[in-house]
């Protein structure tokens, strides 16, 4: 148990493994490296330098580099692989090279990992078979790059002047064990290139086949039983959090407390275990389900984080886990009983709504269960056609579907002109007396102000549907935007507000705030809960991935900017 008190061990082991792997690769592909001071120093690290064995050293180096990240996270599989590779390296050093010092270093590092084996107990992350494709493409590109360097690393031994295409052909053939068009005057150089290329090709083939043939495990999926249990908790406790219903997204996983009285919905993205909103259910059971959440994160070496939780939820999370909380922004909540279009403060909204109605638009507000299937399909088709991106956005504050029979209590507001649907708002239940905005889309050619008219008509119709509170958009960093424009704001606050206004050109942070403020809402703060400040960038990127603002399934790419008329209307991060 003593090793459990050394949380730094995985990080040190991971960085050491990465360094050893990189040095092994460099020693193989750079012939002059061994004559440098670092090359001489690296000879005391695990590595192989004979003609045939240098090819093995290249493969061992690549494997160590690939395993370093998992070792840093305390992954059990990475630990097992490294404690196998190091003794193999030591045996080769003793048998082929008689380098006892290098072999001893390998065995010492291996022994240190064995002594601290309890620090490497994290399970592997669930993956799909798509990882096999990216492994093939990634290692294939690496093979071509390293292979070209290997083929060209000994210019004095190359016969003639082979062209770049000839060298690439030699690499491609060498990866499958076939001699290419490049010839060498020195036999040991030819052997080194041949065995190195063959080893690279074998490594790529073996790892790709392993990933392709292992059982596929879904990353996140809400089972029918989990959904039933969550709906039962929402029926009893759904009024506590306007985001509770979004836990019913079917691309989330869920953990229940031992008593079954509380639950946390989450998704794992890039090694971050993301929960959203407050825990669902009885607050007395929140601590036990939070404990389960943290235990699951530790079990897999995931970074735990919560985005968009309320003040009560944030207090429980921070008190129970020791994590920190950062105010992310404010949710706009309108009290139906207090809403009116009268008065100077509502003049802009009143005039905009009247102008749109005079242009011939009409609005209808209904429960989804009251719609015919044909009309549901029309609304769904219209909303999809107005979506600004190919990807359906949302995670923490979007349901991601419309018209499901299980969602009959949802509210839909539609705007019509000349018999055509021109805008749609979709609200999910917030307990028995509230609704929370899920989706806001309109025809790009429709009149400006159509969204404002729909919100006004929804608020006016809410009382007749038994709705007392309506949650609108989430305004990120609203307090900074509001305080930064006031008289007497300091230079730091003004600079922070200026940065947010600048970023609004892409993410429209300021416009969301001003759009919400038109309806004179109550501002409810929302928080992100995180373990350490150094984890915030990683959590931020993971949250952007979860909300589908960034796609990292393949090469990273930033997708379209956020606007109030798109499904990711709350943009939690």
Coordinates of C-alpha atoms in Angstrom, one line a residue:
X1 CA 0.0 0.0 0.0
X2 CA 3.0 2.3 0.4
X3 CA 3.2 2.8 -3.3
X4 CA -0.3 4.3 -3.3
X5 CA 1.2 7.4 -1.5
X6 CA 3.3 8.2 -4.6
X7 CA 0.9 9.8 -7.1
X8 CA 3.9 11.1 -9.1
X9 CA 5.1 7.7 -10.1
X10 CA 2.9 7.2 -13.3
X11 CA 3.9 10.7 -14.5
X12 CA 7.6 10.0 -14.0
X13 CA 7.4 6.6 -15.5
X14 CA 5.5 7.9 -18.5
X15 CA 8.0 10.7 -19.2
X16 CA 10.9 8.3 -18.8
X17 CA 9.4 5.8 -21.2
X18 CA 8.7 8.5 -23.7
X19 CA 12.4 9.7 -23.5
X20 CA 13.7 6.2 -23.8
X21 CA 11.5 5.5 -26.8
X22 CA 12.5 8.7 -28.6
X23 CA 16.2 8.0 -28.1
X24 CA 15.8 4.5 -29.4
X25 CA 14.1 5.9 -32.6
X26 CA 16.7 8.6 -33.1
X27 CA 19.6 6.2 -32.6
X28 CA 18.2 4.0 -35.4
X29 CA 17.3 6.6 -38.0
X30 CA 20.2 9.1 -37.4
X31 CA 23.6 7.4 -38.0
X32 CA 25.5 10.3 -36.6
X33 CA 23.5 10.5 -33.4
X34 CA 25.7 7.9 -31.7
X35 CA 28.7 10.2 -31.9
X36 CA 27.1 13.1 -30.1
X37 CA 27.2 13.6 -26.4
X38 CA 23.5 12.8 -26.0
X39 CA 23.9 9.7 -28.2
X40 CA 26.8 8.5 -26.0
X41 CA 24.7 9.2 -22.9
X42 CA 21.7 7.4 -24.3
X43 CA 23.7 4.2 -24.8
X44 CA 23.1 3.6 -21.1
X45 CA 19.4 3.5 -21.7
X46 CA 17.5 0.5 -23.1
X47 CA 18.3 0.2 -26.8
X48 CA 19.9 -2.1 -29.4
X49 CA 22.6 -1.0 -31.9
X50 CA 23.6 -4.0 -34.0
X51 CA 22.6 -4.2 -37.6
X52 CA 19.7 -6.6 -37.1
X53 CA 18.9 -5.6 -33.6
X54 CA 18.7 -1.9 -34.5
X55 CA 15.6 -2.7 -36.4
X56 CA 14.1 -4.2 -33.3
X57 CA 15.2 -1.1 -31.4
X58 CA 13.2 1.1 -33.8
X59 CA 10.1 -1.0 -33.1
X60 CA 10.7 -1.0 -29.3
X61 CA 11.1 2.8 -29.4
X62 CA 7.9 3.3 -31.3
X63 CA 6.0 1.0 -28.9
X64 CA 7.5 2.8 -25.9
X65 CA 6.4 6.2 -27.3
X66 CA 2.9 4.8 -27.9
X67 CA 2.7 3.4 -24.4
X68 CA 4.1 6.5 -22.6
X69 CA 0.7 8.3 -22.5
X70 CA -1.1 5.3 -21.1
X71 CA 1.7 4.7 -18.5
X72 CA 1.4 8.4 -17.5
X73 CA -2.4 7.8 -16.9
X74 CA -1.7 4.7 -14.8
X75 CA -3.1 2.3 -17.3
X76 CA -2.7 -1.4 -16.4
X77 CA -2.3 -2.6 -20.0
X78 CA 0.4 0.0 -20.7
X79 CA 2.3 -1.1 -17.5
X80 CA 2.1 -4.8 -18.5
X81 CA 3.4 -4.0 -22.0
X82 CA 6.3 -1.9 -20.7
X83 CA 7.4 -4.5 -18.1
X84 CA 7.5 -7.1 -20.9
X85 CA 9.4 -4.8 -23.4
X86 CA 12.1 -3.8 -20.9
X87 CA 13.3 -7.4 -20.0
X88 CA 13.3 -8.3 -23.7
X89 CA 15.5 -5.3 -24.4
X90 CA 17.8 -6.3 -21.6
X91 CA 18.1 -9.9 -22.9
X92 CA 19.0 -8.6 -26.4
X93 CA 21.6 -6.2 -24.9
X94 CA 23.3 -9.1 -23.0
X95 CA 23.1 -11.8 -25.7
X96 CA 24.0 -9.6 -28.8
X97 CA 26.0 -6.7 -27.5
X98 CA 27.4 -7.7 -24.1
X99 CA 26.2 -4.2 -22.8
X100 CA 25.7 -5.1 -19.2
X101 CA 25.2 -1.5 -18.0
X102 CA 22.4 -0.9 -20.5
X103 CA 20.7 -4.2 -19.6
X104 CA 21.0 -3.3 -16.0
X105 CA 19.2 0.0 -16.6
X106 CA 16.4 -1.8 -18.3
X107 CA 16.0 -4.2 -15.4
X108 CA 16.2 -1.4 -12.8
X109 CA 13.4 0.5 -14.6
X110 CA 11.4 -2.7 -14.9
X111 CA 11.9 -3.4 -11.2
X112 CA 10.8 0.1 -10.2
X113 CA 7.6 -0.4 -12.2
X114 CA 7.0 -3.8 -10.5
X115 CA 7.5 -2.3 -7.1
X116 CA 4.9 0.5 -7.9
X117 CA 2.5 -1.8 -9.7
X118 CA -0.4 -0.6 -7.6
X119 CA -0.1 2.8 -9.2
X120 CA -1.0 1.3 -12.6
X121 CA -4.4 -0.2 -12.1
X122 CA -6.5 1.9 -14.4
X123 CA -8.6 0.1 -17.0
X124 CA -8.4 0.8 -20.7
X125 CA -10.8 3.3 -22.3
X126 CA -13.7 1.8 -24.3
X127 CA -13.1 2.2 -28.0
X128 CA -14.8 1.4 -31.2
X129 CA -13.2 -0.3 -34.2
X130 CA -12.7 3.0 -35.9
X131 CA -9.6 3.3 -33.9
X132 CA -8.1 0.5 -36.1
X133 CA -8.5 2.7 -39.2
X134 CA -6.8 5.7 -37.6
X135 CA -4.1 3.4 -36.3
X136 CA -3.5 2.2 -39.8
X137 CA -3.4 5.7 -41.3
X138 CA -1.3 7.2 -38.5
X139 CA 1.3 4.5 -38.3
X140 CA 1.2 4.2 -42.1
X141 CA 2.2 7.9 -42.4
X142 CA 4.8 7.4 -39.7
X143 CA 6.2 4.4 -41.5
X144 CA 6.6 6.3 -44.8
X145 CA 8.3 9.2 -43.0
X146 CA 10.7 7.2 -40.9
X147 CA 11.3 4.8 -43.8
X148 CA 12.3 7.6 -46.1
X149 CA 14.7 8.9 -43.5
X150 CA 16.1 5.3 -43.1
X151 CA 16.6 4.8 -46.8
X152 CA 18.3 8.2 -47.2
X153 CA 20.3 8.2 -43.9
X154 CA 23.4 6.6 -45.5
X155 CA 24.1 8.6 -48.7
X156 CA 27.6 7.3 -49.0
X157 CA 26.4 3.7 -49.2
X158 CA 23.7 4.3 -51.8
X159 CA 24.5 3.1 -55.3
X160 CA 23.7 5.8 -57.9
X161 CA 21.2 8.6 -57.4
X162 CA 17.7 7.2 -56.9
X163 CA 14.9 9.7 -57.2
X164 CA 12.4 10.5 -54.4
X165 CA 9.7 8.3 -56.0
X166 CA 12.2 5.4 -56.2
X167 CA 13.0 5.9 -52.5
X168 CA 9.3 6.0 -51.5
X169 CA 8.7 2.9 -53.6
X170 CA 11.6 1.2 -51.8
X171 CA 9.9 2.1 -48.5
X172 CA 6.5 0.9 -49.5
X173 CA 7.9 -2.5 -50.7
X174 CA 10.2 -2.8 -47.7
X175 CA 7.2 -2.5 -45.4
X176 CA 5.9 -5.8 -46.8
X177 CA 9.3 -7.5 -46.9
X178 CA 10.2 -6.9 -50.6
X179 CA 13.5 -5.4 -51.8
X180 CA 13.0 -2.1 -53.6
X181 CA 14.9 -0.3 -56.4
X182 CA 17.4 1.3 -54.0
X183 CA 20.7 -0.6 -53.6
X184 CA 23.6 -0.2 -51.1
X185 CA 27.3 -0.9 -51.5
X186 CA 27.5 -1.9 -47.8
X187 CA 25.8 -5.1 -46.8
X188 CA 25.2 -4.1 -43.2
X189 CA 23.4 -0.9 -44.3
X190 CA 21.2 -2.9 -46.7
X191 CA 20.3 -5.3 -43.9
X192 CA 19.6 -2.5 -41.5
X193 CA 17.2 -0.7 -43.9
X194 CA 15.5 -4.0 -44.9
X195 CA 14.9 -5.3 -41.3
X196 CA 13.9 -1.8 -40.1
X197 CA 11.2 -1.4 -42.8
X198 CA 10.0 -5.0 -42.3
X199 CA 9.7 -4.4 -38.6
X200 CA 7.7 -1.1 -39.1
X201 CA 5.3 -2.9 -41.5
X202 CA 4.9 -5.8 -39.1
X203 CA 4.2 -3.4 -36.2
X204 CA 1.5 -1.5 -38.2
X205 CA -0.1 -4.8 -39.3
X206 CA -0.2 -6.4 -35.9
X207 CA -1.6 -3.4 -34.0
X208 CA -4.2 -2.7 -36.7
X209 CA -5.4 -6.3 -36.7
X210 CA -5.6 -6.3 -32.9
X211 CA -7.7 -3.2 -32.8
X212 CA -9.9 -4.4 -35.6
X213 CA -10.6 -7.8 -34.2
X214 CA -11.1 -7.0 -30.5
X215 CA -14.7 -6.8 -29.3
X216 CA -16.4 -3.5 -30.0
X217 CA -17.7 -1.6 -27.0
X218 CA -19.9 1.5 -27.4
X219 CA -18.4 4.6 -25.8
X220 CA -21.8 5.9 -24.4
X221 CA -25.3 4.5 -24.6
X222 CA -28.3 5.0 -22.5
X223 CA -30.1 1.6 -22.1
X224 CA -33.9 1.3 -22.0
X225 CA -33.8 0.4 -18.4
X226 CA -31.5 3.3 -17.5
X227 CA -33.9 5.7 -19.3
X228 CA -36.9 4.3 -17.4
X229 CA -35.1 4.7 -14.1
X230 CA -34.0 8.3 -15.0
X231 CA -37.6 9.2 -16.0
X232 CA -38.8 8.0 -12.6
X233 CA -36.3 10.2 -10.8
X234 CA -37.2 13.1 -13.0
X235 CA -40.9 12.6 -12.2
X236 CA -40.1 13.0 -8.5
X237 CA -37.2 15.5 -8.5
X238 CA -37.1 17.0 -12.0
X239 CA -38.1 20.5 -10.8
X240 CA -34.7 20.9 -9.1
X241 CA -32.7 21.5 -12.2
X242 CA -33.7 22.9 -15.6
X243 CA -31.1 20.7 -17.3
X244 CA -32.2 17.4 -15.7
X245 CA -34.2 16.3 -18.8
X246 CA -31.1 16.5 -21.0
X247 CA -29.7 13.5 -19.1
X248 CA -32.1 11.5 -21.3
X249 CA -29.9 11.9 -24.3
X250 CA -29.2 8.4 -25.6
X251 CA -25.6 9.0 -26.3
X252 CA -24.8 9.4 -22.6
X253 CA -23.9 6.8 -19.9
X254 CA -25.4 6.9 -16.4
X255 CA -24.3 6.0 -12.9
X256 CA -26.9 5.4 -10.1
X257 CA -26.3 5.7 -6.4
X258 CA -26.4 2.4 -4.4
X259 CA -29.9 3.3 -3.2
X260 CA -31.0 4.1 -6.7
X261 CA -32.3 7.5 -5.5
X262 CA -29.8 9.6 -7.5
X263 CA -28.0 9.4 -10.8
X264 CA -25.3 11.2 -12.9
X265 CA -25.3 11.1 -16.7
X266 CA -21.9 11.5 -18.3
X267 CA -19.8 10.9 -21.4
X268 CA -16.1 10.3 -21.7
X269 CA -14.4 12.4 -24.3
X270 CA -10.6 12.4 -24.8
X271 CA -10.0 11.0 -21.3
X272 CA -12.3 13.5 -19.6
X273 CA -15.3 12.1 -17.7
X274 CA -17.9 14.9 -18.4
X275 CA -21.0 15.2 -16.3
X276 CA -23.5 17.9 -17.0
X277 CA -25.9 19.8 -14.7
X278 CA -26.7 18.8 -11.1
X279 CA -27.0 15.1 -10.1
X280 CA -30.6 13.9 -10.7
X281 CA -32.7 12.7 -7.8
X282 CA -32.9 13.1 -4.1
X283 CA -30.1 15.5 -2.9
X284 CA -29.5 13.3 0.2
X285 CA -28.3 10.6 -2.2
X286 CA -26.1 13.0 -4.3
X287 CA -22.9 12.4 -2.2
X288 CA -23.0 8.6 -2.8
X289 CA -23.5 8.8 -6.5
X290 CA -20.7 11.5 -6.7
X291 CA -18.5 9.0 -4.9
X292 CA -19.3 6.4 -7.5
X293 CA -18.6 8.9 -10.3
X294 CA -15.2 9.7 -8.8
X295 CA -14.4 6.0 -8.2
X296 CA -15.2 5.3 -11.9
X297 CA -13.0 8.2 -13.0
X298 CA -10.1 6.8 -10.8
X299 CA -10.7 3.3 -12.1
X300 CA -10.1 4.4 -15.7
X301 CA -7.7 7.3 -14.9
X302 CA -10.1 9.8 -16.4
X303 CA -10.2 13.5 -15.5
X304 CA -13.5 14.1 -13.7
X305 CA -15.4 17.3 -14.6
X306 CA -18.9 18.8 -14.4
X307 CA -20.1 21.4 -16.8
X308 CA -23.2 23.6 -16.3
X309 CA -24.0 22.6 -12.7
X310 CA -26.0 25.0 -10.6
X311 CA -24.9 26.6 -7.3
X312 CA -26.4 23.9 -5.1
X313 CA -24.9 21.1 -7.2
X314 CA -21.5 22.9 -7.4
X315 CA -21.4 23.2 -3.6
X316 CA -22.1 19.5 -3.1
X317 CA -19.5 18.5 -5.8
X318 CA -16.7 20.7 -4.4
X319 CA -17.4 19.8 -0.7
X320 CA -17.6 16.0 -1.5
X321 CA -14.6 15.8 -3.9
X322 CA -12.3 18.7 -3.0
X323 CA -12.5 19.9 -6.6
X324 CA -12.8 23.6 -7.5
X325 CA -15.6 25.5 -9.2
X326 CA -15.5 28.3 -11.7
X327 CA -18.5 30.4 -12.7
X328 CA -19.1 29.7 -16.4
X329 CA -22.0 32.0 -17.1
X330 CA -25.7 32.5 -16.3
X331 CA -28.9 30.8 -17.4
X332 CA -31.8 33.1 -18.3
X333 CA -35.0 32.0 -16.5
X334 CA -38.3 33.9 -17.1
X335 CA -41.1 33.8 -14.5
X336 CA -44.3 33.4 -16.5
X337 CA -46.5 35.3 -14.0
X338 CA -44.2 38.3 -14.1
X339 CA -43.7 38.5 -17.8
X340 CA -45.3 41.5 -19.7
X341 CA -44.8 43.4 -22.9
X342 CA -45.8 46.7 -21.2
X343 CA -43.3 49.3 -20.2
X344 CA -40.3 51.1 -21.7
X345 CA -37.9 48.2 -20.9
X346 CA -39.9 45.9 -23.2
X347 CA -40.4 48.4 -26.0
X348 CA -37.9 46.8 -28.4
X349 CA -39.3 43.3 -28.0
X350 CA -42.9 44.6 -28.3
X351 CA -42.2 46.6 -31.5
X352 CA -40.3 43.7 -33.0
X353 CA -43.0 41.2 -32.3
X354 CA -45.7 43.5 -33.7
X355 CA -43.7 44.2 -36.9
X356 CA -43.2 40.4 -37.5
X357 CA -47.0 39.7 -37.0
X358 CA -47.9 42.5 -39.4
X359 CA -45.7 40.8 -42.0
X360 CA -48.1 37.9 -41.9
X361 CA -46.6 35.4 -39.4
X362 CA -48.7 33.4 -37.0
X363 CA -47.6 31.3 -34.1
X364 CA -48.8 28.0 -32.5
X365 CA -47.7 26.6 -29.1
X366 CA -48.5 23.0 -28.3
X367 CA -47.4 19.8 -26.5
X368 CA -45.6 17.4 -28.8
X369 CA -48.1 14.7 -27.9
X370 CA -50.9 16.7 -29.5
X371 CA -49.1 16.8 -32.9
X372 CA -50.0 14.4 -35.7
X373 CA -47.2 12.2 -37.0
X374 CA -47.3 14.0 -40.3
X375 CA -46.8 17.4 -38.6
X376 CA -44.0 16.1 -36.5
X377 CA -42.2 15.0 -39.6
X378 CA -42.7 18.4 -41.2
X379 CA -41.3 20.2 -38.2
X380 CA -38.4 17.7 -38.0
X381 CA -37.6 18.1 -41.7
X382 CA -37.7 21.9 -41.4
X383 CA -35.5 22.1 -38.3
X384 CA -32.9 19.8 -39.9
X385 CA -32.9 21.8 -43.1
X386 CA -32.1 25.0 -41.2
X387 CA -29.3 23.5 -39.2
X388 CA -26.1 25.4 -39.8
X389 CA -23.8 22.3 -39.7
X390 CA -23.8 18.7 -40.8
X391 CA -23.3 17.7 -37.2
X392 CA -26.2 17.8 -34.6
X393 CA -24.7 19.9 -31.8
X394 CA -25.3 19.6 -28.1
X395 CA -24.5 17.6 -25.0
X396 CA -25.1 19.3 -21.7
X397 CA -28.1 21.5 -22.8
X398 CA -29.7 19.8 -25.8
X399 CA -31.8 16.7 -26.2
X400 CA -30.7 15.8 -29.7
X401 CA -34.0 14.5 -31.0
X402 CA -37.6 15.7 -31.7
X403 CA -40.9 13.9 -31.8
X404 CA -40.0 10.8 -29.9
X405 CA -43.1 9.2 -28.4
X406 CA -41.4 9.2 -24.9
X407 CA -41.1 13.0 -25.1
X408 CA -44.8 13.8 -25.4
X409 CA -44.6 16.3 -22.6
X410 CA -42.2 18.6 -24.6
X411 CA -43.5 21.9 -25.9
X412 CA -43.1 23.0 -29.5
X413 CA -43.7 26.5 -30.8
X414 CA -43.9 27.1 -34.5
X415 CA -44.2 30.2 -36.7
X416 CA -46.1 30.0 -40.0
X417 CA -46.5 32.1 -43.1
X418 CA -48.4 31.2 -46.2
X419 CA -48.9 27.7 -44.9
X420 CA -45.2 27.0 -44.4
X421 CA -43.2 26.5 -41.2
X422 CA -40.7 29.3 -40.9
X423 CA -39.3 28.8 -37.3
X424 CA -39.3 26.3 -34.5
X425 CA -38.7 26.4 -30.7
X426 CA -38.6 23.1 -28.8
X427 CA -38.7 23.0 -25.0
X428 CA -38.2 20.0 -22.7
X429 CA -40.0 19.5 -19.3
X430 CA -38.4 21.1 -16.2
X431 CA -40.4 19.3 -13.6
X432 CA -44.2 19.6 -13.6
X433 CA -44.2 23.4 -13.8
X434 CA -41.4 24.5 -16.1
X435 CA -39.9 24.0 -19.5
X436 CA -36.3 24.5 -20.7
X437 CA -35.4 25.6 -24.2
X438 CA -33.7 22.8 -26.2
X439 CA -33.8 23.9 -29.8
X440 CA -34.2 27.3 -31.6
X441 CA -34.1 27.4 -35.4
X442 CA -35.6 29.5 -38.1
X443 CA -35.6 29.9 -41.9
X444 CA -32.6 32.2 -42.8
X445 CA -34.9 34.1 -45.2
X446 CA -37.5 34.8 -42.5
X447 CA -38.1 38.2 -40.9
X448 CA -35.6 39.3 -38.2
X449 CA -37.3 39.1 -34.8
X450 CA -39.2 35.8 -35.5
X451 CA -37.4 34.1 -32.6
X452 CA -38.4 36.9 -30.3
X453 CA -42.0 36.6 -31.4
X454 CA -42.0 32.9 -30.8
X455 CA -40.6 33.3 -27.3
X456 CA -43.2 36.0 -26.5
X457 CA -46.0 33.8 -27.7
X458 CA -44.6 30.8 -25.7
X459 CA -44.5 32.8 -22.5
X460 CA -48.0 34.1 -23.1
X461 CA -49.3 30.6 -23.7
X462 CA -47.3 29.0 -20.8
X463 CA -49.8 29.7 -18.0
X464 CA -52.6 27.9 -19.9
X465 CA -50.3 24.8 -20.1
X466 CA -49.5 24.9 -16.4
X467 CA -46.0 26.2 -16.9
X468 CA -44.7 28.7 -14.4
X469 CA -41.0 29.0 -15.4
X470 CA -39.3 29.1 -18.8
X471 CA -35.5 28.6 -19.1
X472 CA -34.0 30.3 -22.1
X473 CA -30.5 30.5 -23.5
X474 CA -27.3 30.2 -21.5
X475 CA -25.2 33.3 -21.5
X476 CA -21.5 32.4 -21.2
X477 CA -19.5 34.9 -19.0
X478 CA -22.6 37.1 -18.7
X479 CA -21.4 38.7 -15.5
X480 CA -18.2 39.9 -17.1
X481 CA -20.0 41.3 -20.1
X482 CA -22.5 43.1 -17.8
X483 CA -20.1 44.5 -15.3
X484 CA -17.4 45.3 -17.8
X485 CA -19.5 47.9 -19.6
X486 CA -20.5 49.7 -16.4
X487 CA -19.1 53.0 -15.3
X488 CA -16.1 52.5 -13.1
X489 CA -15.1 49.0 -14.4
X490 CA -11.4 48.4 -13.8
X491 CA -8.8 47.8 -16.6
X492 CA -8.7 44.1 -16.0
X493 CA -12.4 43.7 -16.2
X494 CA -12.6 45.9 -19.3
X495 CA -9.8 43.9 -21.0
X496 CA -11.6 40.6 -20.2
X497 CA -14.8 42.0 -21.6
X498 CA -12.9 43.2 -24.7
X499 CA -11.6 39.7 -25.3
X500 CA -15.1 38.2 -25.0
X501 CA -16.4 40.8 -27.5
X502 CA -13.6 39.9 -29.9
X503 CA -14.4 36.2 -29.6
X504 CA -18.0 36.9 -30.2
X505 CA -17.2 37.4 -33.9
X506 CA -16.9 33.6 -34.0
X507 CA -18.9 32.3 -31.1
X508 CA -21.4 35.2 -30.7
X509 CA -21.0 35.2 -26.9
X510 CA -22.2 38.8 -26.5
X511 CA -25.2 38.5 -28.8
X512 CA -26.5 35.5 -26.8
X513 CA -26.3 37.6 -23.7
X514 CA -28.1 40.5 -25.2
X515 CA -30.7 38.3 -26.8
X516 CA -31.5 36.8 -23.4
X517 CA -31.5 40.1 -21.6
X518 CA -34.4 41.4 -23.8
X519 CA -36.9 39.2 -21.8
X520 CA -35.9 40.6 -18.4
X521 CA -35.0 37.2 -17.0
X522 CA -33.7 36.0 -13.6
X523 CA -30.0 35.1 -14.0
X524 CA -29.1 31.7 -12.5
X525 CA -25.3 31.1 -12.4
X526 CA -23.8 27.9 -13.8
X527 CA -20.4 26.5 -13.0
X528 CA -17.7 24.2 -14.3
X529 CA -16.2 21.9 -11.6
X530 CA -12.7 20.7 -12.2
X531 CA -9.8 19.0 -10.3
X532 CA -6.9 21.3 -11.0
X533 CA -6.3 24.5 -13.0
X534 CA -3.9 22.7 -15.3
X535 CA -6.9 20.4 -16.3
X536 CA -9.1 23.3 -17.5
X537 CA -7.7 23.5 -21.1
X538 CA -8.2 19.8 -21.5
X539 CA -11.7 19.9 -20.0
X540 CA -12.5 22.9 -22.3
X541 CA -11.4 21.1 -25.4
X542 CA -13.3 17.9 -24.3
X543 CA -16.5 19.9 -23.7
X544 CA -16.2 21.6 -27.1
X545 CA -15.9 18.1 -28.6
X546 CA -18.9 16.8 -26.7
X547 CA -20.9 19.8 -27.8
X548 CA -19.7 19.1 -31.4
X549 CA -18.0 22.5 -31.8
X550 CA -14.8 20.6 -32.5
X551 CA -14.5 17.3 -34.3
X552 CA -11.5 15.2 -33.5
X553 CA -12.6 11.8 -34.9
X554 CA -10.0 12.4 -37.6
X555 CA -7.9 15.5 -38.2
X556 CA -9.0 18.2 -35.8
X557 CA -11.4 20.7 -37.4
X558 CA -13.4 23.6 -36.0
X559 CA -17.0 23.5 -37.0
X560 CA -19.3 26.4 -37.5
X561 CA -19.9 29.2 -35.0
X562 CA -22.7 29.3 -32.5
X563 CA -25.8 31.3 -33.1
X564 CA -29.0 31.6 -31.1
X565 CA -30.9 29.8 -34.0
X566 CA -29.0 26.5 -33.8
X567 CA -29.5 23.4 -31.7
X568 CA -26.5 24.1 -29.4
X569 CA -28.2 27.2 -28.2
X570 CA -26.7 27.1 -24.7
X571 CA -23.1 26.4 -25.6
X572 CA -22.0 25.3 -22.1
X573 CA -18.3 25.9 -22.8

